[in-house]
PDB file of C-alpha atoms in Angstrom:
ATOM      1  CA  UNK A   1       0.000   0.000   0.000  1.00  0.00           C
ATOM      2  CA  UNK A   2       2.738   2.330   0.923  1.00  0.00           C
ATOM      3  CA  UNK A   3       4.735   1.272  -2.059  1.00  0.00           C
ATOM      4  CA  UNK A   4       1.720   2.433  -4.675  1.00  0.00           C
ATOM      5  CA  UNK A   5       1.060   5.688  -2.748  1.00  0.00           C
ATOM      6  CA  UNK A   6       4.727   6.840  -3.017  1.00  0.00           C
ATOM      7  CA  UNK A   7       4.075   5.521  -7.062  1.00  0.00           C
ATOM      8  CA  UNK A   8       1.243   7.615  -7.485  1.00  0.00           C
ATOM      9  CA  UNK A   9       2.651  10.571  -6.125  1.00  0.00           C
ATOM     10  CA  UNK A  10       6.366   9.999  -7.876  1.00  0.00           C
ATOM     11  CA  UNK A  11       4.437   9.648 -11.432  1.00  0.00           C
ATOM     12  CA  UNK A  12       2.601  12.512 -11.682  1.00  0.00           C
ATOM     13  CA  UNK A  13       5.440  15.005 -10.077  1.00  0.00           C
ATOM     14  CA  UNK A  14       7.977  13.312 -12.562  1.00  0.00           C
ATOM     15  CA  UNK A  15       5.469  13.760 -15.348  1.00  0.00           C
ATOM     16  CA  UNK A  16       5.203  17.347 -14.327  1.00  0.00           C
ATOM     17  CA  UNK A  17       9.053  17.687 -14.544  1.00  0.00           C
ATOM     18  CA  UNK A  18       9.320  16.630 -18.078  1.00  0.00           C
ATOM     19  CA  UNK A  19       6.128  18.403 -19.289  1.00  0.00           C
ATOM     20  CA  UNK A  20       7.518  21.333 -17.426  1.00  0.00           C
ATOM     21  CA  UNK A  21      11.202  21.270 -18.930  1.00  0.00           C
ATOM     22  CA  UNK A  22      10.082  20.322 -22.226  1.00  0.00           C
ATOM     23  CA  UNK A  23       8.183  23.112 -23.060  1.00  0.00           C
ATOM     24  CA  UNK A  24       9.200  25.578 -25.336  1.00  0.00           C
ATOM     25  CA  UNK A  25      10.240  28.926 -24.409  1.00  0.00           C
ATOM     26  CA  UNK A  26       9.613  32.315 -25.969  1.00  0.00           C
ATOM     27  CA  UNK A  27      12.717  33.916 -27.574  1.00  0.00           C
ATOM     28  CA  UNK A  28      13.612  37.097 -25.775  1.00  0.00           C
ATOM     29  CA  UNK A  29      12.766  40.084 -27.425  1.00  0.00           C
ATOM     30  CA  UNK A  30      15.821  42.453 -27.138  1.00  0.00           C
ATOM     31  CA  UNK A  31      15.524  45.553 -27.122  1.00  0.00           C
ATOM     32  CA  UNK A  32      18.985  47.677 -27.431  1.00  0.00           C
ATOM     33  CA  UNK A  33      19.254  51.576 -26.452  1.00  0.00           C
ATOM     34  CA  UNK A  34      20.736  53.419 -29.489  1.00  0.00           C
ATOM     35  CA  UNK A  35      20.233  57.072 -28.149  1.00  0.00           C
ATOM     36  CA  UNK A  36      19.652  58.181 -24.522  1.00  0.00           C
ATOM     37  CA  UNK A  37      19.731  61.832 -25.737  1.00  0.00           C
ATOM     38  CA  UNK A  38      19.170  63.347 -21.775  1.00  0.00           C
ATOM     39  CA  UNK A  39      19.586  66.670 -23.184  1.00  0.00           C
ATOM     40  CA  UNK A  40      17.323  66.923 -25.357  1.00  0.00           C
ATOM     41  CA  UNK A  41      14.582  64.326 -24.237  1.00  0.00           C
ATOM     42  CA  UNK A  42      15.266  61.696 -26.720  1.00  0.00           C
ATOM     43  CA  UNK A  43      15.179  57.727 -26.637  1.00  0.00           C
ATOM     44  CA  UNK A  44      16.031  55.758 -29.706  1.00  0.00           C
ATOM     45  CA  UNK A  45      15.795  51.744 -29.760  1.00  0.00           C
ATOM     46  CA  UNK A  46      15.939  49.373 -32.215  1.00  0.00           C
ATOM     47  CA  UNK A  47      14.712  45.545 -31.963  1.00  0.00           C
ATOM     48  CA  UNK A  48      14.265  42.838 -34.548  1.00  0.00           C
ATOM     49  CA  UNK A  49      10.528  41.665 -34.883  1.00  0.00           C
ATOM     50  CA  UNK A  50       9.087  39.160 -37.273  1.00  0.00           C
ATOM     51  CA  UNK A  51       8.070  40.610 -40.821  1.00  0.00           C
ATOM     52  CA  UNK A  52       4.060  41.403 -41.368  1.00  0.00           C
ATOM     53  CA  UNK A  53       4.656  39.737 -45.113  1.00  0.00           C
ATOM     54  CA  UNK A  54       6.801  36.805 -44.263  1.00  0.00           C
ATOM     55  CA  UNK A  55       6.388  35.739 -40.107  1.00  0.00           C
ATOM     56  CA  UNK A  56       9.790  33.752 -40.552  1.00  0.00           C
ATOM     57  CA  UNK A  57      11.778  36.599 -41.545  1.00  0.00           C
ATOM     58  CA  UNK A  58      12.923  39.354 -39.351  1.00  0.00           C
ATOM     59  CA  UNK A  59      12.588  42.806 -39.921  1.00  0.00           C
ATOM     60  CA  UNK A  60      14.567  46.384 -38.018  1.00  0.00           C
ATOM     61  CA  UNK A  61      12.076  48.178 -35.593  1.00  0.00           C
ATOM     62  CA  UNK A  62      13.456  51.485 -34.398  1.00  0.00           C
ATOM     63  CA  UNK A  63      11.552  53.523 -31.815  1.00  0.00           C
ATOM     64  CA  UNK A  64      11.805  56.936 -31.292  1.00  0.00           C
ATOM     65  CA  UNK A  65      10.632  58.341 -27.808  1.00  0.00           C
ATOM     66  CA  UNK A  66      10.759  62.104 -27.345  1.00  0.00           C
ATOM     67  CA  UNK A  67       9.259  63.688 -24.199  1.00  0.00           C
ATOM     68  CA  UNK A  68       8.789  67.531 -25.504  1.00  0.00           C
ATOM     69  CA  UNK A  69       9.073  69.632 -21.992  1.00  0.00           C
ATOM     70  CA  UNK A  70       6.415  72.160 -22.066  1.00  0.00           C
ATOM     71  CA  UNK A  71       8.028  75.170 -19.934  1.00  0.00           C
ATOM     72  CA  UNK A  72      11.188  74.728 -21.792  1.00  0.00           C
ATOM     73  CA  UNK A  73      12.969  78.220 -21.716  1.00  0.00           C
ATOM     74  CA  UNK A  74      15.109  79.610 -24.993  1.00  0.00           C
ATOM     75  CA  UNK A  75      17.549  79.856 -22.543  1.00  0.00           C
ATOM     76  CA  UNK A  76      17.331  76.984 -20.083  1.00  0.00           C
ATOM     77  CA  UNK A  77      19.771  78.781 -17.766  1.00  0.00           C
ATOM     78  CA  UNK A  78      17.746  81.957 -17.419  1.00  0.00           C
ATOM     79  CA  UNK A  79      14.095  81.614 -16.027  1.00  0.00           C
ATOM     80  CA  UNK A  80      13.056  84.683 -17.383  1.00  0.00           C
ATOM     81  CA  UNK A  81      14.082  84.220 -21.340  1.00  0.00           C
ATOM     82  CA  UNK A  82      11.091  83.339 -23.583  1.00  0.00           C
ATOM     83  CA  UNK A  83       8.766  79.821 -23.580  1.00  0.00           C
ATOM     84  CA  UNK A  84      10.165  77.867 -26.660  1.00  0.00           C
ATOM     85  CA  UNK A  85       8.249  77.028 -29.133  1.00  0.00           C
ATOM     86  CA  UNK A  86      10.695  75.255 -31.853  1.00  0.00           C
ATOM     87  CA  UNK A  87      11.704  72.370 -31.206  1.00  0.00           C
ATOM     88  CA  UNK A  88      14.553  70.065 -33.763  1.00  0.00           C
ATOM     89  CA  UNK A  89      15.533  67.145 -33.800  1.00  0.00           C
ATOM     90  CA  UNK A  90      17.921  65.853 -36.499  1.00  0.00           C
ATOM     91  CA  UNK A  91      19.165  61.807 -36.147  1.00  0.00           C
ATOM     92  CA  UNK A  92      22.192  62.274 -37.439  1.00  0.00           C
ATOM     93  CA  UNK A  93      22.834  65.146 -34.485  1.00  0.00           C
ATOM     94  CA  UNK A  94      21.429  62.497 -31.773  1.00  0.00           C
ATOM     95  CA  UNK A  95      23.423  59.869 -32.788  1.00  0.00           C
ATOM     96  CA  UNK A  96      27.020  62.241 -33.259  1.00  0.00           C
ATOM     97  CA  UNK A  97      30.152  60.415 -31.565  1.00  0.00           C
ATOM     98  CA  UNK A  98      32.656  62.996 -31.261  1.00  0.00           C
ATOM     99  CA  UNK A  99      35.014  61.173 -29.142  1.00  0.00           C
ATOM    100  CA  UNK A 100      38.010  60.189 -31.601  1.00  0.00           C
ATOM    101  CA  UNK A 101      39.127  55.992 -31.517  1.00  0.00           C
ATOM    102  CA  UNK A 102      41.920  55.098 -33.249  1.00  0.00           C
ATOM    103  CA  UNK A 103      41.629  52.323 -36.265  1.00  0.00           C
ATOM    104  CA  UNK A 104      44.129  50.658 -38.007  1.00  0.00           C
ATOM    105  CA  UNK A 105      44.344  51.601 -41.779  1.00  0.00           C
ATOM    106  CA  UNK A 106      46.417  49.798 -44.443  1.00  0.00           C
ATOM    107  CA  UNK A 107      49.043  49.548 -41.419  1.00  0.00           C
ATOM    108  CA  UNK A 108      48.918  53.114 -40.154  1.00  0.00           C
ATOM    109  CA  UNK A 109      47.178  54.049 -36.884  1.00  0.00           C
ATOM    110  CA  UNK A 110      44.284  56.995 -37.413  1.00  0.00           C
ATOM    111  CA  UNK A 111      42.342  58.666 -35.194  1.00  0.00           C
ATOM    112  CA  UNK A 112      38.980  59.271 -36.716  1.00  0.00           C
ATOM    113  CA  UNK A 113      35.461  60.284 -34.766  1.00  0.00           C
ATOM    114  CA  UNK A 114      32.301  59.064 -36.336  1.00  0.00           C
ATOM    115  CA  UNK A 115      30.524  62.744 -35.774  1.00  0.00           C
ATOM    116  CA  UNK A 116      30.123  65.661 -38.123  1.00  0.00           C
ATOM    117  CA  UNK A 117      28.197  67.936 -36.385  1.00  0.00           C
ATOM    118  CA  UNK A 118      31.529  68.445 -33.207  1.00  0.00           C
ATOM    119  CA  UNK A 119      32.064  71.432 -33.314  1.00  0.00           C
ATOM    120  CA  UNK A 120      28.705  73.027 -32.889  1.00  0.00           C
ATOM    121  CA  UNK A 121      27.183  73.203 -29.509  1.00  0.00           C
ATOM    122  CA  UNK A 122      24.201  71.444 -28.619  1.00  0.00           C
ATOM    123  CA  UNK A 123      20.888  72.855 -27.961  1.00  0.00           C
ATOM    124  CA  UNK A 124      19.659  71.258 -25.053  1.00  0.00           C
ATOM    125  CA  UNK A 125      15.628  71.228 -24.080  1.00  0.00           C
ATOM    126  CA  UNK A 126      16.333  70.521 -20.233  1.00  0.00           C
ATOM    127  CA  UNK A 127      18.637  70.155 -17.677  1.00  0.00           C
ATOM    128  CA  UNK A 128      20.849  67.037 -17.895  1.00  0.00           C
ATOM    129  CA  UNK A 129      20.911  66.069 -14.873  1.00  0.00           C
ATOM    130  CA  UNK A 130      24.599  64.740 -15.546  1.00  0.00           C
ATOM    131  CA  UNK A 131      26.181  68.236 -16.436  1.00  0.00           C
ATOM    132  CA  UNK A 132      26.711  71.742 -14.032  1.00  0.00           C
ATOM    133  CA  UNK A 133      24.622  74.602 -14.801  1.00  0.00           C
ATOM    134  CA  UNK A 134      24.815  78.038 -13.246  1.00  0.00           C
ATOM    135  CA  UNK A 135      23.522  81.076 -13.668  1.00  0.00           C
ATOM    136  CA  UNK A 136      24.184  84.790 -12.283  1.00  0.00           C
ATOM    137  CA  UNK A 137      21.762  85.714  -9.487  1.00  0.00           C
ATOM    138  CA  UNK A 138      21.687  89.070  -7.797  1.00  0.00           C
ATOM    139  CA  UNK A 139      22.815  88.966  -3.959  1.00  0.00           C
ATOM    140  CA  UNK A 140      22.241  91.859  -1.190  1.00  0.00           C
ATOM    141  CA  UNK A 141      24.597  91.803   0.756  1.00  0.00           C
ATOM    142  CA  UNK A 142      25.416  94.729   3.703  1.00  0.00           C
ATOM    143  CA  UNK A 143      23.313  97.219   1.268  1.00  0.00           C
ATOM    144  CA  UNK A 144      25.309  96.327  -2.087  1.00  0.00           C
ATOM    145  CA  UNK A 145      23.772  94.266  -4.752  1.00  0.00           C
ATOM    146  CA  UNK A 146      26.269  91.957  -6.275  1.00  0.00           C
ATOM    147  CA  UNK A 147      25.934  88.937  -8.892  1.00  0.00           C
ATOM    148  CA  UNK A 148      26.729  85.437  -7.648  1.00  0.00           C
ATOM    149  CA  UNK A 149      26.859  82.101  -9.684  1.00  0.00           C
ATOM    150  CA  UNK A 150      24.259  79.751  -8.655  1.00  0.00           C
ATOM    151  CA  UNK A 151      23.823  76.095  -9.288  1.00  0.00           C
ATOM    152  CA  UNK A 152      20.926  75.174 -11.144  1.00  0.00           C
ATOM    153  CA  UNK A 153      21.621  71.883 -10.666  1.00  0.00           C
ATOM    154  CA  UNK A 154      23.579  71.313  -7.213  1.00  0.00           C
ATOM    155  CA  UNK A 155      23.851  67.713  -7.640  1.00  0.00           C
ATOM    156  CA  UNK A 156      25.930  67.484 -10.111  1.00  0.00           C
ATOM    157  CA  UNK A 157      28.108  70.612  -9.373  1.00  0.00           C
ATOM    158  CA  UNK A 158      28.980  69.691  -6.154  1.00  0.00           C
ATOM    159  CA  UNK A 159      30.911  66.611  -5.145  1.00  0.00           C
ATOM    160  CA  UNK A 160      29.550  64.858  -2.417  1.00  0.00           C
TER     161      UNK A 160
END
């Protein structure tokens, strides 16, 4: 009696182990960060997914996020400059690499940088929260009005 209990209860849990590890799982979907544009409130990601003509091939899905931050300033580093109301976003500016690697060409060592757009300074939308921004604030101090930096973003001006 004992003998056919412990059967009864061995068969179905070691049925339930092979049904269990036998069944098929999903393939992830990955998706991979292309642009994490803080600056200017951009996402990109890309991630294959399977073609609507032809379910066994895989197509290229990019995603482009953009949070548009409605009391932007002109100026995000005066609070008084005008609401802005343009707003550009060029790829090819999002995706810029400036920092020069060095490649190996035809046996000489180059330093090339995958950007075009280097030189110009970007327009940022908001605060990244990464970089130090200040701006001159008036002070009274013992009856004399003076103009003092302030952070705009202490956290990342000041060390901890």
């Amino acid at each position: 009696m004992r003998s056919s209990l412990v059967l009864c209860l061995a068969l179905p849990i070691s049925l339930g182990i092979i049904l269990v590890a036998g069944y098929p799982l999903e393939p992830k979907e990955e998706e991979y960060v292309l642009v994490n544009n803080k600056c200017q409130c951009v996402t990109m990601t890309s991630k294959l997914v399977p073609s609507e003509e032809d379910p066994q091939q895989q197509v290229l899905e990019r995603n482009i996020r953009i949070v548009v931050p409605l009391q932007a300033r002109e100026n995000i580093s005066d609070p008084l400059s005008p609401l802005r109301t343009k707003f550009v976003y060029r790829i090819s500016e999002l995706c810029r690499k400036c920092n020069p690697v060095e490649i190996d060409l035809a046996g000489r060592i180059v330093q090339v940088q995958q950007g075009n757009f280097c030189e110009e300074p970007q327009t940022c939308y908001t605060y990244d929260r990464e970089q130090c921004y200040s701006s001159l604030v008036p002070l009274l101090h013992r009856g004399e009005v003076t103009r003092v930096p302030a952070a705009l973003t202490p956290a990342s001006c000041y060390a901890e």
